[in-house]
């Protein structure tokens, strides 16, 4: 049994691992994929202190070598269940079972489908969730981005590097992206923002050919078709917290509720960090900071708990 298991190896999990190793906790990091979002999408990071601009893969590579320099044990596996029995956490991953006295969940969040007719049918045939991965496929073509938050505007700005035109379709009267993201997109000169847009379908043959919507302010609700080759869905995220059962409380977005001082969940010895939590802002620097808090709190918990194998929940 180790002192601490960390589930997830994005910025939150890897930072937690670094802090845990420095506190001499016997630590195991288990992750489906080392790196998380910024590595998968190789996002160009321009807001991580110390680096004016750094590709996500490179930044994560630095996190990983830092973690490995402490000799922290790692395992690539998807965790599907977590239990707490007699004060011990049991982690079920693949065919294996691991035990620890304390646990940090840093499993992040994945993009959520928008539930539009045609979205599933054209997945991988013009419907995409990752602008950085798939944007270059749409060179000189028109594309649509569904959503009006920062993620949608940042995706649209990236797509504008390749696409002829980028439509941003927001269902509400106003977009929620911040001024910096809005101005950055405007500067591309390629975007058209359409608010009040209620999407009715994504259509095409073998590939996407268009997206249709009506203006919610139009009493006739006339359908308007936009010919586009790609539709990028940016409708929020699904936190990866389902496998935790009733060991945690979730908010209305499915995010783990934590004590913001300690990052502890409702269960003693169980901490959470990064995008999977109910922290308001989702950024690399915040996920890393939360990972540090969770590891320090886990260390204190282990120090004070005089672990005796009894159920401390
Ligand atoms: C397109 C895009 C652009 C972004 N751009 C920026 C930016 O420019 N600057 C910035 O600061 N932030 C940016 N972000 C936000 C940033 O990526 C996240 O805030 C950050 O990655 C969160 O880190 P995390 O460690 O909480 O989760 P993640 O990075 O998502 O990592 C989650 C980890 O958990 C693992 N995992 C999940 N479920 C399981 C399971 N059941 N079992 C085992 N392992 C599991 C995953 O494999 C992964 O290792 C961007 C996000 C996106 C999607």
CSV table of C-alpha atoms and ligand atoms in Angstrom, one decimal:
chain,number,residue,atom,x,y,z
A,1,UNK,CA,0.0,0.0,0.0
A,2,UNK,CA,1.4,3.5,-0.8
A,3,UNK,CA,0.9,6.7,1.1
A,4,UNK,CA,-0.8,8.5,-1.8
A,5,UNK,CA,-2.3,7.6,-5.2
A,6,UNK,CA,-2.9,10.4,-7.7
A,7,UNK,CA,-5.3,9.7,-10.5
A,8,UNK,CA,-4.7,11.8,-13.5
A,9,UNK,CA,-1.5,13.2,-15.0
A,10,UNK,CA,-2.4,16.6,-16.5
A,11,UNK,CA,-0.9,19.8,-14.9
A,12,UNK,CA,-2.9,19.1,-11.6
A,13,UNK,CA,-1.9,15.5,-11.2
A,14,UNK,CA,1.8,16.0,-12.2
A,15,UNK,CA,2.2,19.0,-9.9
A,16,UNK,CA,0.6,17.1,-7.0
A,17,UNK,CA,3.1,14.3,-7.8
A,18,UNK,CA,6.1,16.7,-7.6
A,19,UNK,CA,4.9,18.1,-4.2
A,20,UNK,CA,4.2,14.6,-2.8
A,21,UNK,CA,7.6,13.3,-3.8
A,22,UNK,CA,9.3,16.3,-2.2
A,23,UNK,CA,7.3,15.6,1.0
A,24,UNK,CA,8.7,12.0,0.8
A,25,UNK,CA,5.3,10.4,0.4
A,26,UNK,CA,5.4,7.1,-1.3
A,27,UNK,CA,3.3,8.0,-4.3
A,28,UNK,CA,1.8,6.3,-7.4
A,29,UNK,CA,0.4,8.4,-10.3
A,30,UNK,CA,-2.1,6.5,-12.4
A,31,UNK,CA,-3.4,8.1,-15.6
A,32,UNK,CA,-5.1,7.0,-18.8
A,33,UNK,CA,-2.8,9.2,-20.7
A,34,UNK,CA,0.1,11.3,-19.4
A,35,UNK,CA,-0.3,14.9,-20.3
A,36,UNK,CA,-4.0,15.7,-20.4
A,37,UNK,CA,-5.6,18.4,-22.6
A,38,UNK,CA,-2.8,20.7,-23.4
A,39,UNK,CA,-0.6,17.9,-24.5
A,40,UNK,CA,-3.3,16.1,-26.5
A,41,UNK,CA,-4.2,19.3,-28.4
A,42,UNK,CA,-0.7,20.7,-28.3
A,43,UNK,CA,-2.3,24.0,-27.3
A,44,UNK,CA,0.0,27.0,-27.7
A,45,UNK,CA,0.2,28.2,-24.0
A,46,UNK,CA,0.8,32.0,-23.7
A,47,UNK,CA,-0.2,32.4,-20.1
A,48,UNK,CA,1.9,30.1,-18.0
A,49,UNK,CA,4.4,32.2,-16.0
A,50,UNK,CA,8.0,31.9,-17.0
A,51,UNK,CA,7.1,31.1,-20.7
A,52,UNK,CA,5.9,33.8,-23.0
A,53,UNK,CA,4.8,31.1,-25.4
A,54,UNK,CA,5.3,27.4,-25.2
A,55,UNK,CA,3.5,24.5,-27.0
A,56,UNK,CA,1.4,22.4,-24.6
A,57,UNK,CA,3.4,19.2,-25.4
A,58,UNK,CA,6.6,20.9,-24.5
A,59,UNK,CA,5.3,22.4,-21.2
A,60,UNK,CA,3.8,19.0,-20.2
A,61,UNK,CA,7.1,17.3,-21.2
A,62,UNK,CA,8.8,19.6,-18.7
A,63,UNK,CA,6.3,18.7,-16.0
A,64,UNK,CA,6.8,15.0,-16.7
A,65,UNK,CA,10.6,15.1,-16.6
A,66,UNK,CA,10.4,17.1,-13.3
A,67,UNK,CA,8.0,14.5,-11.9
A,68,UNK,CA,10.3,11.6,-13.1
A,69,UNK,CA,13.4,13.2,-11.6
A,70,UNK,CA,12.0,12.3,-8.2
A,71,UNK,CA,11.5,8.7,-9.2
A,72,UNK,CA,7.7,8.8,-8.7
A,73,UNK,CA,6.1,5.5,-9.7
A,74,UNK,CA,3.7,5.9,-12.6
A,75,UNK,CA,1.1,3.6,-14.3
A,76,UNK,CA,-0.9,4.0,-17.5
A,77,UNK,CA,-4.4,2.8,-16.9
A,78,UNK,CA,-8.0,4.0,-16.7
A,79,UNK,CA,-9.4,3.9,-13.2
A,80,UNK,CA,-13.0,2.7,-13.3
A,81,UNK,CA,-13.8,2.5,-9.6
A,82,UNK,CA,-12.7,3.9,-6.2
A,83,UNK,CA,-13.7,2.5,-2.8
A,84,UNK,CA,-12.8,3.3,0.7
A,85,UNK,CA,-12.8,0.3,3.1
A,86,UNK,CA,-11.5,0.3,6.6
A,87,UNK,CA,-9.9,3.7,6.0
A,88,UNK,CA,-8.0,2.5,3.0
A,89,UNK,CA,-8.6,3.7,-0.6
A,90,UNK,CA,-8.9,0.9,-3.2
A,91,UNK,CA,-8.4,1.9,-6.8
A,92,UNK,CA,-9.5,-0.4,-9.5
A,93,UNK,CA,-7.8,0.1,-12.8
A,94,UNK,CA,-7.8,-2.3,-15.7
A,95,UNK,CA,-7.3,-5.8,-14.2
A,96,UNK,CA,-5.4,-4.4,-11.2
A,97,UNK,CA,-6.2,-3.1,-7.7
A,98,UNK,CA,-4.1,-0.5,-5.9
A,99,UNK,CA,-4.3,0.7,-2.3
A,100,UNK,CA,-3.4,4.0,-0.6
A,101,UNK,CA,-3.9,5.9,2.7
A,102,UNK,CA,-4.8,9.1,0.8
A,103,UNK,CA,-5.9,9.9,-2.7
A,104,UNK,CA,-5.9,12.9,-5.1
A,105,UNK,CA,-8.3,12.9,-8.0
A,106,UNK,CA,-7.0,15.1,-10.9
A,107,UNK,CA,-8.9,13.6,-13.8
A,108,UNK,CA,-9.8,16.8,-15.7
A,109,UNK,CA,-12.9,17.3,-17.9
A,110,UNK,CA,-13.8,16.4,-21.5
A,111,UNK,CA,-15.7,18.4,-24.1
A,112,UNK,CA,-19.5,17.9,-23.9
A,113,UNK,CA,-21.5,17.1,-27.1
A,114,UNK,CA,-24.1,19.8,-27.8
A,115,UNK,CA,-26.9,17.2,-28.7
A,116,UNK,CA,-27.6,18.7,-32.1
A,117,UNK,CA,-29.3,16.5,-34.8
A,118,UNK,CA,-26.5,15.2,-37.1
A,119,UNK,CA,-23.7,15.8,-34.5
A,120,UNK,CA,-23.2,12.1,-33.8
A,121,UNK,CA,-23.7,11.1,-37.5
A,122,UNK,CA,-20.9,13.4,-38.7
A,123,UNK,CA,-18.5,12.9,-35.9
A,124,UNK,CA,-15.1,12.6,-37.6
A,125,UNK,CA,-16.7,13.6,-40.9
A,126,UNK,CA,-16.6,17.3,-40.3
A,127,UNK,CA,-17.9,17.5,-36.7
A,128,UNK,CA,-15.0,18.1,-34.3
A,129,UNK,CA,-14.3,18.9,-30.7
A,130,UNK,CA,-10.7,19.8,-31.0
A,131,UNK,CA,-9.8,22.8,-33.1
A,132,UNK,CA,-6.0,22.4,-32.6
A,133,UNK,CA,-6.1,18.8,-33.7
A,134,UNK,CA,-8.5,19.2,-36.7
A,135,UNK,CA,-8.3,22.9,-37.7
A,136,UNK,CA,-5.6,22.4,-40.4
A,137,UNK,CA,-7.9,20.0,-42.3
A,138,UNK,CA,-10.2,23.0,-43.1
A,139,UNK,CA,-7.7,25.2,-45.0
A,140,UNK,CA,-9.5,27.8,-47.1
A,141,UNK,CA,-13.0,26.3,-46.2
A,142,UNK,CA,-15.8,27.9,-44.2
A,143,UNK,CA,-16.4,26.5,-40.7
A,144,UNK,CA,-18.7,27.0,-37.8
A,145,UNK,CA,-18.0,27.1,-34.1
A,146,UNK,CA,-20.9,26.3,-31.7
A,147,UNK,CA,-20.7,28.1,-28.4
A,148,UNK,CA,-19.9,31.6,-27.2
A,149,UNK,CA,-17.5,31.2,-24.3
A,150,UNK,CA,-13.7,31.6,-24.1
A,151,UNK,CA,-13.1,28.1,-25.4
A,152,UNK,CA,-15.3,28.8,-28.5
A,153,UNK,CA,-13.6,32.1,-29.2
A,154,UNK,CA,-10.1,30.7,-28.8
A,155,UNK,CA,-11.0,27.8,-31.1
A,156,UNK,CA,-12.4,30.2,-33.7
A,157,UNK,CA,-9.3,32.3,-33.5
A,158,UNK,CA,-7.2,29.2,-34.1
A,159,UNK,CA,-9.4,28.1,-37.0
A,160,UNK,CA,-9.1,31.5,-38.6
A,161,UNK,CA,-5.4,30.7,-39.3
A,162,UNK,CA,-6.6,28.2,-41.8
A,163,UNK,CA,-10.3,28.7,-42.7
A,164,UNK,CA,-11.7,31.1,-45.2
A,165,UNK,CA,-14.5,32.2,-42.8
A,166,UNK,CA,-15.4,31.2,-39.3
A,167,UNK,CA,-19.0,31.6,-38.0
A,168,UNK,CA,-19.5,31.6,-34.2
A,169,UNK,CA,-23.0,30.5,-33.3
A,170,UNK,CA,-24.1,31.4,-29.8
A,171,UNK,CA,-27.6,30.4,-28.6
A,172,UNK,CA,-28.0,33.3,-26.1
A,173,UNK,CA,-28.4,37.0,-26.8
A,174,UNK,CA,-24.8,37.7,-25.8
A,175,UNK,CA,-21.6,35.8,-25.9
A,176,UNK,CA,-19.9,35.0,-22.6
A,177,UNK,CA,-16.3,35.1,-23.9
A,178,UNK,CA,-14.1,37.8,-22.2
A,179,UNK,CA,-13.0,41.0,-24.0
A,180,UNK,CA,-9.4,39.7,-24.7
A,181,UNK,CA,-10.8,36.6,-26.5
A,182,UNK,CA,-13.4,38.6,-28.4
A,183,UNK,CA,-10.8,41.2,-29.6
A,184,UNK,CA,-8.3,38.6,-30.6
A,185,UNK,CA,-10.9,36.9,-32.8
A,186,UNK,CA,-12.0,40.2,-34.3
A,187,UNK,CA,-8.4,41.0,-35.3
A,188,UNK,CA,-8.4,37.9,-37.6
A,189,UNK,CA,-11.0,39.7,-39.8
A,190,UNK,CA,-12.4,36.3,-40.7
A,191,UNK,CA,-15.1,35.8,-38.1
A,192,UNK,CA,-18.9,36.4,-38.0
A,193,UNK,CA,-20.5,36.2,-34.6
A,194,UNK,CA,-24.2,35.2,-34.7
A,195,UNK,CA,-26.1,35.4,-31.4
A,196,UNK,CA,-29.6,34.1,-30.7
A,197,UNK,CA,-28.7,31.2,-33.0
A,198,UNK,CA,-30.7,28.0,-32.2
A,199,UNK,CA,-29.1,25.2,-34.2
A,200,UNK,CA,-31.6,22.9,-35.8
A,201,UNK,CA,-29.3,20.4,-37.6
A,202,UNK,CA,-25.9,19.6,-39.1
A,203,UNK,CA,-26.3,18.2,-42.6
A,204,UNK,CA,-24.3,16.7,-45.4
A,205,UNK,CA,-23.6,13.5,-47.4
A,206,UNK,CA,-20.4,11.7,-46.6
A,207,UNK,CA,-19.1,14.8,-44.9
A,208,UNK,CA,-20.6,17.9,-43.4
A,209,UNK,CA,-22.0,20.4,-45.9
A,210,UNK,CA,-23.8,22.8,-43.7
A,211,UNK,CA,-25.3,23.8,-40.4
A,212,UNK,CA,-28.8,25.3,-40.0
A,213,UNK,CA,-30.2,27.5,-37.3
A,214,UNK,CA,-33.1,29.9,-36.6
A,215,UNK,CA,-32.9,33.3,-34.9
A,216,UNK,CA,-34.6,33.0,-31.5
A,217,UNK,CA,-35.7,36.7,-31.9
A,218,UNK,CA,-37.5,35.9,-35.2
A,219,UNK,CA,-41.2,35.3,-34.6
A,220,UNK,CA,-41.4,33.1,-37.8
A,221,UNK,CA,-38.4,31.0,-36.7
A,222,UNK,CA,-37.2,30.8,-40.3
A,223,UNK,CA,-34.4,28.3,-40.8
A,224,UNK,CA,-31.2,29.7,-42.1
A,225,UNK,CA,-28.6,27.4,-43.7
A,226,UNK,CA,-24.9,28.1,-43.5
A,227,UNK,CA,-22.8,26.2,-46.0
A,228,UNK,CA,-19.8,25.0,-44.0
A,229,UNK,CA,-17.3,22.1,-44.2
A,230,UNK,CA,-16.7,21.8,-40.5
A,231,UNK,CA,-18.5,22.2,-37.2
A,232,UNK,CA,-16.5,22.6,-34.1
A,233,UNK,CA,-18.6,22.0,-30.9
A,234,UNK,CA,-17.6,24.0,-27.9
A,235,UNK,CA,-20.5,23.4,-25.5
A,236,UNK,CA,-18.7,23.0,-22.2
A,237,UNK,CA,-17.0,20.1,-20.5
A,238,UNK,CA,-17.9,16.8,-18.7
A,239,UNK,CA,-15.8,16.4,-15.6
A,240,UNK,CA,-14.3,12.8,-15.3
A,241,UNK,CA,-15.8,12.1,-11.8
A,242,UNK,CA,-18.4,9.4,-12.5
A,243,UNK,CA,-16.2,6.6,-11.1
A,244,UNK,CA,-16.1,8.2,-7.6
A,245,UNK,CA,-19.6,7.1,-6.6
A,246,UNK,CA,-20.8,8.7,-3.3
A,247,UNK,CA,-17.3,9.4,-2.0
A,248,UNK,CA,-17.7,12.9,-3.3
A,249,UNK,CA,-20.4,15.5,-3.7
A,250,UNK,CA,-20.9,16.9,-7.2
A,251,UNK,CA,-22.2,20.4,-8.2
A,252,UNK,CA,-24.9,20.9,-11.0
A,253,UNK,CA,-22.1,20.7,-13.6
A,254,UNK,CA,-20.9,17.4,-12.3
A,255,UNK,CA,-17.8,18.9,-10.8
A,256,UNK,CA,-16.4,17.7,-7.5
A,257,UNK,CA,-17.1,20.0,-4.6
A,258,UNK,CA,-14.0,20.8,-2.6
A,259,UNK,CA,-13.0,22.9,0.4
A,260,UNK,CA,-11.1,25.7,-1.5
A,261,UNK,CA,-8.6,26.0,1.4
A,262,UNK,CA,-7.5,22.4,1.4
A,263,UNK,CA,-8.9,20.8,-1.8
A,264,UNK,CA,-10.4,18.1,0.4
A,265,UNK,CA,-13.7,16.5,-0.8
A,266,UNK,CA,-16.4,15.4,1.6
A,267,UNK,CA,-14.4,12.2,2.3
A,268,UNK,CA,-11.4,12.5,4.7
A,269,UNK,CA,-8.2,11.8,2.9
A,270,UNK,CA,-9.7,12.2,-0.5
A,271,UNK,CA,-8.6,15.4,-2.3
A,272,UNK,CA,-9.3,16.7,-5.8
A,273,UNK,CA,-7.5,19.2,-8.0
A,274,UNK,CA,-7.8,20.9,-11.4
A,275,UNK,CA,-10.6,21.0,-14.0
A,276,UNK,CA,-12.5,18.1,-12.3
A,277,UNK,CA,-13.3,20.4,-9.3
A,278,UNK,CA,-15.8,23.1,-8.9
A,279,UNK,CA,-13.1,25.8,-9.0
A,280,UNK,CA,-14.4,28.7,-11.1
A,281,UNK,CA,-11.5,29.2,-13.5
A,282,UNK,CA,-9.9,26.4,-15.6
A,283,UNK,CA,-6.4,27.1,-16.5
A,284,UNK,CA,-3.1,25.3,-16.5
A,285,UNK,CA,-1.6,27.5,-13.8
A,286,UNK,CA,-4.7,27.1,-11.6
A,287,UNK,CA,-4.7,23.3,-12.1
A,288,UNK,CA,-1.0,23.2,-11.1
A,289,UNK,CA,-1.7,25.4,-8.1
A,290,UNK,CA,-4.5,23.2,-7.0
A,291,UNK,CA,-2.4,20.1,-7.4
A,292,UNK,CA,0.2,21.6,-5.1
A,293,UNK,CA,-2.5,22.5,-2.5
A,294,UNK,CA,-4.0,18.9,-2.7
A,295,UNK,CA,-0.6,17.3,-2.2
A,296,UNK,CA,0.3,19.5,0.8
A,297,UNK,CA,-3.1,18.8,2.3
A,298,UNK,CA,-2.7,15.1,1.8
A,299,UNK,CA,0.7,15.2,3.5
A,300,UNK,CA,-0.8,17.0,6.5
A,301,UNK,CA,-3.7,14.5,6.6
A,302,UNK,CA,-1.3,11.6,6.6
A,303,UNK,CA,0.9,13.2,9.3
A,304,UNK,CA,-2.1,13.9,11.6
A,305,UNK,CA,-4.2,10.9,10.9
A,306,UNK,CA,-2.0,8.3,12.8
A,307,UNK,CA,-3.2,5.9,10.2
A,308,UNK,CA,-4.4,2.8,12.0
A,309,UNK,CA,-6.4,1.0,9.3
A,310,UNK,CA,-9.8,2.0,10.9
A,311,UNK,CA,-12.4,3.8,8.8
A,312,UNK,CA,-11.6,7.5,9.3
A,313,UNK,CA,-14.5,8.8,7.0
B,1,LIG,C1,-8.7,23.5,-26.4
B,1,LIG,C2,-8.2,24.0,-25.0
B,1,LIG,C3,-7.3,25.0,-25.0
B,1,LIG,C4,-6.8,25.4,-23.7
B,1,LIG,N1,-5.9,26.5,-23.7
B,1,LIG,C5,-5.4,26.9,-22.5
B,1,LIG,C6,-4.4,27.9,-22.4
B,1,LIG,O1,-4.0,28.5,-23.4
B,1,LIG,N2,-3.9,28.2,-21.2
B,1,LIG,C7,-4.3,27.6,-20.0
B,1,LIG,O2,-3.8,27.9,-19.0
B,1,LIG,N3,-5.3,26.6,-20.1
B,1,LIG,C8,-5.8,26.2,-21.3
B,1,LIG,N4,-6.7,25.2,-21.3
B,1,LIG,C9,-7.2,24.7,-20.1
B,1,LIG,C10,-6.2,23.6,-19.6
B,1,LIG,O3,-6.0,22.7,-20.6
B,1,LIG,C11,-6.9,22.9,-18.4
B,1,LIG,O4,-7.2,23.8,-17.4
B,1,LIG,C12,-5.9,21.9,-17.7
B,1,LIG,O5,-5.4,21.0,-18.7
B,1,LIG,C13,-6.5,21.2,-16.6
B,1,LIG,O6,-5.6,20.3,-16.0
B,1,LIG,P1,-6.0,19.0,-15.2
B,1,LIG,O7,-4.7,18.4,-14.8
B,1,LIG,O8,-7.1,19.3,-14.3
B,1,LIG,O9,-6.7,18.1,-16.3
B,1,LIG,P2,-6.3,17.5,-17.7
B,1,LIG,O10,-5.2,18.2,-18.3
B,1,LIG,O11,-7.5,17.3,-18.5
B,1,LIG,O12,-5.7,16.0,-17.3
B,1,LIG,C14,-6.6,15.0,-16.9
B,1,LIG,C15,-5.8,13.7,-16.6
B,1,LIG,O13,-6.6,12.7,-16.0
B,1,LIG,C16,-6.5,11.5,-16.7
B,1,LIG,N5,-7.8,10.8,-16.5
B,1,LIG,C17,-9.1,11.2,-16.7
B,1,LIG,N6,-9.9,10.2,-16.3
B,1,LIG,C18,-9.2,9.2,-15.8
B,1,LIG,C19,-9.5,7.9,-15.3
B,1,LIG,N7,-10.7,7.5,-15.1
B,1,LIG,N8,-8.4,7.1,-14.9
B,1,LIG,C20,-7.1,7.5,-15.1
B,1,LIG,N9,-6.8,8.7,-15.6
B,1,LIG,C21,-7.8,9.5,-16.0
B,1,LIG,C22,-6.2,11.9,-18.1
B,1,LIG,O14,-5.7,10.8,-18.9
B,1,LIG,C23,-5.2,13.1,-17.9
B,1,LIG,O15,-4.0,12.5,-17.6
B,1,LIG,C24,-7.2,24.8,-22.5
B,1,LIG,C25,-8.1,23.7,-22.6
B,1,LIG,C26,-8.6,23.3,-23.9
B,1,LIG,C27,-9.6,22.1,-23.9
